[in-house]
Structures are given as structure tokens and as C-alpha cells.
Tab-separated table of C-alpha atoms in Angstrom:
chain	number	residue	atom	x	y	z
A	1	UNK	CA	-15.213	21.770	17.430
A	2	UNK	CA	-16.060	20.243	13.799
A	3	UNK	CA	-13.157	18.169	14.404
A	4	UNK	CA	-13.920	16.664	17.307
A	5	UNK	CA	-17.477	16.229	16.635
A	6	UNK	CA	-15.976	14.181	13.433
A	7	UNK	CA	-13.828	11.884	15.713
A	8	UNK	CA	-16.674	11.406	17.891
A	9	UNK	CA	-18.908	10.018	15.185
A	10	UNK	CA	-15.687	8.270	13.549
A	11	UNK	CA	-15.594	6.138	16.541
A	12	UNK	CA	-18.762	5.565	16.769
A	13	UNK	CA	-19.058	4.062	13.267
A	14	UNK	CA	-15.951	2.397	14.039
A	15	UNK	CA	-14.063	4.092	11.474
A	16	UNK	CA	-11.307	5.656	13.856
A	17	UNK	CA	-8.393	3.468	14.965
A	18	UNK	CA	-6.520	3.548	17.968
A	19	UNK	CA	-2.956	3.490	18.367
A	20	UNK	CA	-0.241	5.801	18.404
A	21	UNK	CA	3.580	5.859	18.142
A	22	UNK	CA	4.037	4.271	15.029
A	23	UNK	CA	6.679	4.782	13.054
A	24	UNK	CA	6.967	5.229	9.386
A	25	UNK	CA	6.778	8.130	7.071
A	26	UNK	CA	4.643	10.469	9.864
A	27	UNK	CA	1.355	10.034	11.415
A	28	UNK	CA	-1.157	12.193	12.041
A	29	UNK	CA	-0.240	15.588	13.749
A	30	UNK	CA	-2.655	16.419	16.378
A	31	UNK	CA	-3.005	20.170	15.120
A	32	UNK	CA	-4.240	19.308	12.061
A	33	UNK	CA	-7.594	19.551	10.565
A	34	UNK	CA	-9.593	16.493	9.403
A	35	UNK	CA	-11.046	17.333	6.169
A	36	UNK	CA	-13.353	14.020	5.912
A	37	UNK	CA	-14.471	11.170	8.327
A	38	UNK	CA	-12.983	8.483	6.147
A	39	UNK	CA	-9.324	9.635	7.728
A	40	UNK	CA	-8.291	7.130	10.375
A	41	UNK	CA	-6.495	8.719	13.549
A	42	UNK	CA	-3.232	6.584	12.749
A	43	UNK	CA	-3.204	6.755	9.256
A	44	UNK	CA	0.000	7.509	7.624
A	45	UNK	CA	0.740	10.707	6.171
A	46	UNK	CA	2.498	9.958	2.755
A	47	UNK	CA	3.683	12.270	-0.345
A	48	UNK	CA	0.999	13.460	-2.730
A	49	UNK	CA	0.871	11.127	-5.613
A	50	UNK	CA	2.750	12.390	-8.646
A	51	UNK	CA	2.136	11.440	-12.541
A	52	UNK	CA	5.549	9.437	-11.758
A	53	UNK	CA	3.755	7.502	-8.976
A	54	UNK	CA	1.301	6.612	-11.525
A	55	UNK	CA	4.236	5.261	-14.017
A	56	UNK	CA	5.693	3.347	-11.134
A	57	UNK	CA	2.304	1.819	-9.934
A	58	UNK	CA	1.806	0.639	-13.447
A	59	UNK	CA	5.505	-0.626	-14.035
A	60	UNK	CA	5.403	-2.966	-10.387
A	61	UNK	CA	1.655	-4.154	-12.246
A	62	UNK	CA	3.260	-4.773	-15.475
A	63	UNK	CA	6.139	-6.401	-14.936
A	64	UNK	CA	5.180	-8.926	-11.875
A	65	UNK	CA	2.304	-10.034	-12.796
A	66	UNK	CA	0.408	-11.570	-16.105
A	67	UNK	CA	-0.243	-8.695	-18.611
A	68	UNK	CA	-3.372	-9.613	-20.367
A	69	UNK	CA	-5.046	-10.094	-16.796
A	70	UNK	CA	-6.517	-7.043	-15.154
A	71	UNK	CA	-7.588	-8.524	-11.840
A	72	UNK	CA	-3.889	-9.964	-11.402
A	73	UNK	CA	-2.541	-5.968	-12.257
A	74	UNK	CA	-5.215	-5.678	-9.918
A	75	UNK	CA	-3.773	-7.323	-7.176
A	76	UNK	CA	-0.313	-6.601	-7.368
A	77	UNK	CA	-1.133	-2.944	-7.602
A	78	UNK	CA	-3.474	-3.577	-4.184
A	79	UNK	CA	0.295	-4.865	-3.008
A	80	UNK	CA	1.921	-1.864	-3.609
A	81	UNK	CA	-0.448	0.457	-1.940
A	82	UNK	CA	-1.142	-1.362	0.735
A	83	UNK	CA	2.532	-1.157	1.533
A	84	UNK	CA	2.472	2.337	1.001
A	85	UNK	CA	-0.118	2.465	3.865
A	86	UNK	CA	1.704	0.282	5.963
A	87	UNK	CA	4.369	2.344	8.740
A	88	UNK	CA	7.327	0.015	7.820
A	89	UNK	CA	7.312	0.955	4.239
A	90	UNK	CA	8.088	4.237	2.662
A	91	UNK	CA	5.876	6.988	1.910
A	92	UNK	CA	5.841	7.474	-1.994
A	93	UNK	CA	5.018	4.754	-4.348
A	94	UNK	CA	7.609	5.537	-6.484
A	95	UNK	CA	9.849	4.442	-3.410
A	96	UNK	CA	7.914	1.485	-2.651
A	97	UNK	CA	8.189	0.028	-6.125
A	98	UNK	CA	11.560	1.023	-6.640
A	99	UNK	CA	12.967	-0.837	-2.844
A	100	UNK	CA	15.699	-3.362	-3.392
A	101	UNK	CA	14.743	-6.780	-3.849
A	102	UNK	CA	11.193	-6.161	-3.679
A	103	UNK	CA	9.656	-6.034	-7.111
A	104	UNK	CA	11.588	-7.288	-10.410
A	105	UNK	CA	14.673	-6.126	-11.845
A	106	UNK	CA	14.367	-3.272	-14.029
A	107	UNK	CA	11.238	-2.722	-12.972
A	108	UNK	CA	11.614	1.036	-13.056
A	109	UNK	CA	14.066	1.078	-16.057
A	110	UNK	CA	12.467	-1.743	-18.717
A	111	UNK	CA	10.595	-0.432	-21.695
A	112	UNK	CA	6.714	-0.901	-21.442
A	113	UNK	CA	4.831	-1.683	-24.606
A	114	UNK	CA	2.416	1.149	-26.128
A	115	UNK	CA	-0.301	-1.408	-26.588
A	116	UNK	CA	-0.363	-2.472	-22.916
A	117	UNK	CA	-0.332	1.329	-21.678
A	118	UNK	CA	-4.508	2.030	-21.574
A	119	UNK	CA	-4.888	-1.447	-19.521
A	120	UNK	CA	-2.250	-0.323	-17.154
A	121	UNK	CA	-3.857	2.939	-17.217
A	122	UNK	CA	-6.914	1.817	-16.316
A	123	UNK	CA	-5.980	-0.064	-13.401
A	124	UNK	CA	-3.553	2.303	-12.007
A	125	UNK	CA	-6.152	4.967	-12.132
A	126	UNK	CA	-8.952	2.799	-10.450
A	127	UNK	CA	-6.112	1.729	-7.788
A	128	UNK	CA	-5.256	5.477	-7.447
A	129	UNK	CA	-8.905	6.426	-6.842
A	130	UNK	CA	-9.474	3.729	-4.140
A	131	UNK	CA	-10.159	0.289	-5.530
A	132	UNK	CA	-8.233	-2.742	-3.944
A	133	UNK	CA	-8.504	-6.452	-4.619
A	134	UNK	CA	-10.694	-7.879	-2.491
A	135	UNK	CA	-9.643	-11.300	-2.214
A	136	UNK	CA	-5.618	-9.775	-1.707
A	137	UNK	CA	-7.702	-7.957	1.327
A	138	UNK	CA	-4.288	-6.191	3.844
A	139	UNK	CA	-1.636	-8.647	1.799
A	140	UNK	CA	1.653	-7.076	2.152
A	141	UNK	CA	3.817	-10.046	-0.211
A	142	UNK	CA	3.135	-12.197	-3.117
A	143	UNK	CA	5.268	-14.545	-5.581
A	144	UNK	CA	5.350	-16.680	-8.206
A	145	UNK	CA	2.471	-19.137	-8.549
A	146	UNK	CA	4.189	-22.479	-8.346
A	147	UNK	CA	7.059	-21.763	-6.193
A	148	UNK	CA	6.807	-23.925	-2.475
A	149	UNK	CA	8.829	-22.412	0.571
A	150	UNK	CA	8.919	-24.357	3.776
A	151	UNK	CA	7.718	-21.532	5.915
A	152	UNK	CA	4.671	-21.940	8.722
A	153	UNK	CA	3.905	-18.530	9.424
A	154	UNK	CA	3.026	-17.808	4.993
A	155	UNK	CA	-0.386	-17.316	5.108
A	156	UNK	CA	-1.908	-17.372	1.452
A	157	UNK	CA	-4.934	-15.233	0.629
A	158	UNK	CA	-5.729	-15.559	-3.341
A	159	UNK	CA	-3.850	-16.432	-6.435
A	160	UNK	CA	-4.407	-14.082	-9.590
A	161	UNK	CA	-1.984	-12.794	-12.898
A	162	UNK	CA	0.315	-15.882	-12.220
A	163	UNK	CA	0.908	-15.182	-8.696
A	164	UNK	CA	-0.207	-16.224	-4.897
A	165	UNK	CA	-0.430	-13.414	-2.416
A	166	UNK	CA	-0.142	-13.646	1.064
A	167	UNK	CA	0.060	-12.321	4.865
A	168	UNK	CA	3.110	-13.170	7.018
A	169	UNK	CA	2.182	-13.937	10.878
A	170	UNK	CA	4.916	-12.788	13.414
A	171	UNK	CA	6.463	-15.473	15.637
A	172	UNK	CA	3.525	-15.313	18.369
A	173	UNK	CA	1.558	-16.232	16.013
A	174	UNK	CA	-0.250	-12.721	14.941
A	175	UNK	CA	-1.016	-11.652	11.789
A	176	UNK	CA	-0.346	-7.641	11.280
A	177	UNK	CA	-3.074	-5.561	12.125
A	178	UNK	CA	-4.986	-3.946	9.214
A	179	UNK	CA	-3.619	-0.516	8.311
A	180	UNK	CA	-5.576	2.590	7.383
A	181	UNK	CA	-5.278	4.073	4.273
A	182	UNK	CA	-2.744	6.543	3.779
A	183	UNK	CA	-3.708	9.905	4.000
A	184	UNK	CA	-1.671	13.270	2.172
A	185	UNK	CA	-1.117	16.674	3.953
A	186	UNK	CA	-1.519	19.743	2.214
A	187	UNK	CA	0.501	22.972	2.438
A	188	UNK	CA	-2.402	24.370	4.820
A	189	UNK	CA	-1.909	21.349	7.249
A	190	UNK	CA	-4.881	19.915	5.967
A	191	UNK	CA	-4.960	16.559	5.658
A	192	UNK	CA	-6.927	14.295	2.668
A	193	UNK	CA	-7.160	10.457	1.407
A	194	UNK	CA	-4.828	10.030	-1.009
A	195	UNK	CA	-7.456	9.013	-3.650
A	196	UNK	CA	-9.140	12.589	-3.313
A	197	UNK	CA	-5.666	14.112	-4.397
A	198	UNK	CA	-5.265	11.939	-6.777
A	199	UNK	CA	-7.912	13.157	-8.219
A	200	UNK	CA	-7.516	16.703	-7.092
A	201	UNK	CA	-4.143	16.439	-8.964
A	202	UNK	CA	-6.126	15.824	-12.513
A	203	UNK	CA	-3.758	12.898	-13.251
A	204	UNK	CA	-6.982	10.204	-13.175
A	205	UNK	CA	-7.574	10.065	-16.834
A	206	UNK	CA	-4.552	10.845	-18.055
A	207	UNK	CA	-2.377	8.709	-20.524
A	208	UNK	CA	1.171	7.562	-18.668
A	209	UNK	CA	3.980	9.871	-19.099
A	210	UNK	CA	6.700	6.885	-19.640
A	211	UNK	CA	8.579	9.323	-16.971
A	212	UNK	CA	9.707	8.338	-14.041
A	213	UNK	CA	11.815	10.579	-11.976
A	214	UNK	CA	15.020	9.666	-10.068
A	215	UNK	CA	14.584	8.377	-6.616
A	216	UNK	CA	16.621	7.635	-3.279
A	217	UNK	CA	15.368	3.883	-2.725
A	218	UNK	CA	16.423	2.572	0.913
A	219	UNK	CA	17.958	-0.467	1.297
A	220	UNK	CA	15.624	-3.276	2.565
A	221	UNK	CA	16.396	-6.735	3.651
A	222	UNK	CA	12.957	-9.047	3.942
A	223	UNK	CA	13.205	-10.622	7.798
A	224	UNK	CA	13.778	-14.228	7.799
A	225	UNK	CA	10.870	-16.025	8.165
A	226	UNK	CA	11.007	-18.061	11.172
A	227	UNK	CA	9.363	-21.752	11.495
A	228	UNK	CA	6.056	-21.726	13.032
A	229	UNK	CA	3.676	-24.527	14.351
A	230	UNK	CA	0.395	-23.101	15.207
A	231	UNK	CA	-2.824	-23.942	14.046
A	232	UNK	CA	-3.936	-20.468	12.416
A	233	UNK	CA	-3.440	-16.934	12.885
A	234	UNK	CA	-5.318	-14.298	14.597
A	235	UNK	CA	-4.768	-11.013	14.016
A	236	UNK	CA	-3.865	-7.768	16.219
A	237	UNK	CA	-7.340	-5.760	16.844
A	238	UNK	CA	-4.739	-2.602	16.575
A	239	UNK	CA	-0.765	-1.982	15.922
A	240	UNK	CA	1.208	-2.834	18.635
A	241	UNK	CA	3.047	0.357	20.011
A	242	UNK	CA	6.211	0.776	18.938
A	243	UNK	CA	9.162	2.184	21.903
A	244	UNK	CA	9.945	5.700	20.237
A	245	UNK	CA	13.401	5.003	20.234
């Protein structure tokens, strides 16, 4: 009864999003409990962040963007989370950062230096507990500032830390619908943002470990990016269903 009373008012603040068969790490089970009416019904349902997430998070910062520039760690780190909200991505950020081809090389592996670690640490812990870029807004890619590509369907958002992030349109035109945050299940079957177990996991304060533990990274290969002429995108009002097979 609680629950449904919180979906009711979740739609009518327009918090809840509609949709269903998406893919990705898991969605929502129906059975379980919502534990707060900032969980969208489609969210994904990722691992519980890990002191190693934390290390990662700061490493994809670190090494892509410029060091001495919090907003740009800012926005790269908005990158990475944002794709670990997003279904076609995988559901750790450890995973995320450490994809093929995605972030730099090494960037899992390189040694960080001691005097940059409480400015990483401060970003990756106000990225952990919710904070996002604003101007980087649902961004899922970024590169090098400078760099040209003869692409129509690059849509750039902001530049910050050296680098210009943007949305890619499909070849209708669309730009991706916005995802909900990610959301973490807990051995009960409840489920949580992930910023309130990141916090419930006391790692928000806490120096990096320098650790990061071995992971399985899938192999991913970017789609080509077709040539588009249309005069700007518009964007899905909700995911497009996905066939289940």
C-alpha cells in the first residue's frame, strides 16, 4: 500500500518514468520495495559502489581530463556515471571506466600523484553523493578539445578540463532519452539511490585506497556514427522499448 501510494505521488510530481523492457544490468523488479520517491520505475539496478569504484571514478577524472581543474574532473566524472545509469553500459563503475577503448590507456593501471589525491577525492565523493555537471546535463561522450570530426548527428553540450562533451542523436534524428539515476538493491530486495549507499557504505570522506580490484571488462566497439542532415535534435520523451530478444 505505501508503495503504491509512493508511485502514485511519483507520477504526479513527474518523478516516475515510463518504460519497460530495457535492457542493461536489471531493472526494477516489480516485488520490490521502494524505499524513497526519488527511485524512478525504470531505473537501473547497478552494484553497490565499492572503495574501488571510488579509485576508478577518480582515475577516468584524472587521467582524461585537466588536473588542476575541478569542474573539468567534474564533468568527466558526470560522464562516467551517467553511463553507469544508462541500460547499454555496465553496471559497476569500475567496469565502466575500465571498457575498452573508452577512457585512456592505463587508466586503471598508471600511478596517480599523492598531491592530486584530496582534489580527486573531493570530486569523486561529491559525484558519489549526487552532484553532476550541469552544463554536461545526460552527455554520454566527450574528447579532446580541439579535435574536429565530420559527423552531423555530434551534438556538443559544454567544454571544461580540456575537453568538449557531447550527446550523439540516432539516425532519425533523436537524441537518447534522459536516464534515471541508477538505483542499488540490497540483500532484503530493497532497493536505494546509489548516492544513499554510498554514503551508507562510510566511504564519503575517506582518503583513496590506490586499490583497485581486478575486473572482467566487456569488449565494446563505439557504433559508427552515421552522416546526418537535420536541423537539430529532439529528444525521446521516454526509452524506446527494446524486443526482449
Amino acid at each position: 500500500m505505501r508503495a503504491d501510494r509512493t508511485l502514485r505521488l511519483l507520477c504526479l510530481s513527474g518523478l516516475a518514468l515510463t518504460g519497460s523492457g530495457l535492457g542493461g544490468c536489471g531493472l526494477l523488479p516489480h516485488q520490490a520495495e521502494l524505499t524513497t520517491g526519488s527511485i524512478a520505475m525504470n531505473a537501473k539496478v547497478v552494484q553497490p559502489p565499492t572503495p574501488a569504484d571510488k579509485e576508478c571514478l577518480a582515475r577516468a577524472m584524472y587521467f582524461e581530463s585537466n588536473r588542476s581543474d575541478e569542474e573539468g574532473l567534474l564533468a568527466v566524472g558526470t560522464v562516467v556515471m551517467n553511463r553507469l545509469d544508462a541500460p547499454a553500459y555496465p553496471g559497476r563503475i569500475c567496469e565502466v571506466v575500465g571498457q575498452k577503448r573508452q577512457f585512456a590507456n592505463g587508466v586503471l593501471t598508471k600511478p596517480v600523484r599523492d598531491q592530486d589525491r584530496p582534489r580527486l577525492e573531493r570530486v569523486a565523493d561529491a559525484l558519489l553523493s549526487g552532484k553532476r555537471h550541469d552544463g554536461v546535463g545526460p552527455a554520454l561522450h566527450f574528447h579532446t578539445a580541439g579535435y574536429k570530426f565530420p559527423y552531423n548527428n555530434m551534438h556538443y553540450v559544454v567544454a571544461a578540463g580540456g575537453n568538449v562533451f557531447y550527446e550523439k542523436s540516432d539516425r532519425e534524428g533523436y537524441l537518447p532519452a534522459v536516464q534515471p539515476r541508477a538505483v542499488v538493491q540490497t540483500a532484503t530486495g530493497r532497493l536505494m539511490p546509489l548516492q544513499v549507499a554510498a554514503a551508507n557504505s562510510g566511504m564519503i570522506g575517506l582518503p583513496l585506497t590506490g586499490r583497485v580490484q581486478p575486473t572482467l571488462t566487456a569488449e565494446y566497439t563505439a557504433p559508427t556514427a552515421p552522416e546526418l542532415r537535420i536541423p537539430g535534435p529532439a529528444r525521446y520523451a521516454s526509452a524506446p522499448a527494446r524486443d526482449k530478444h
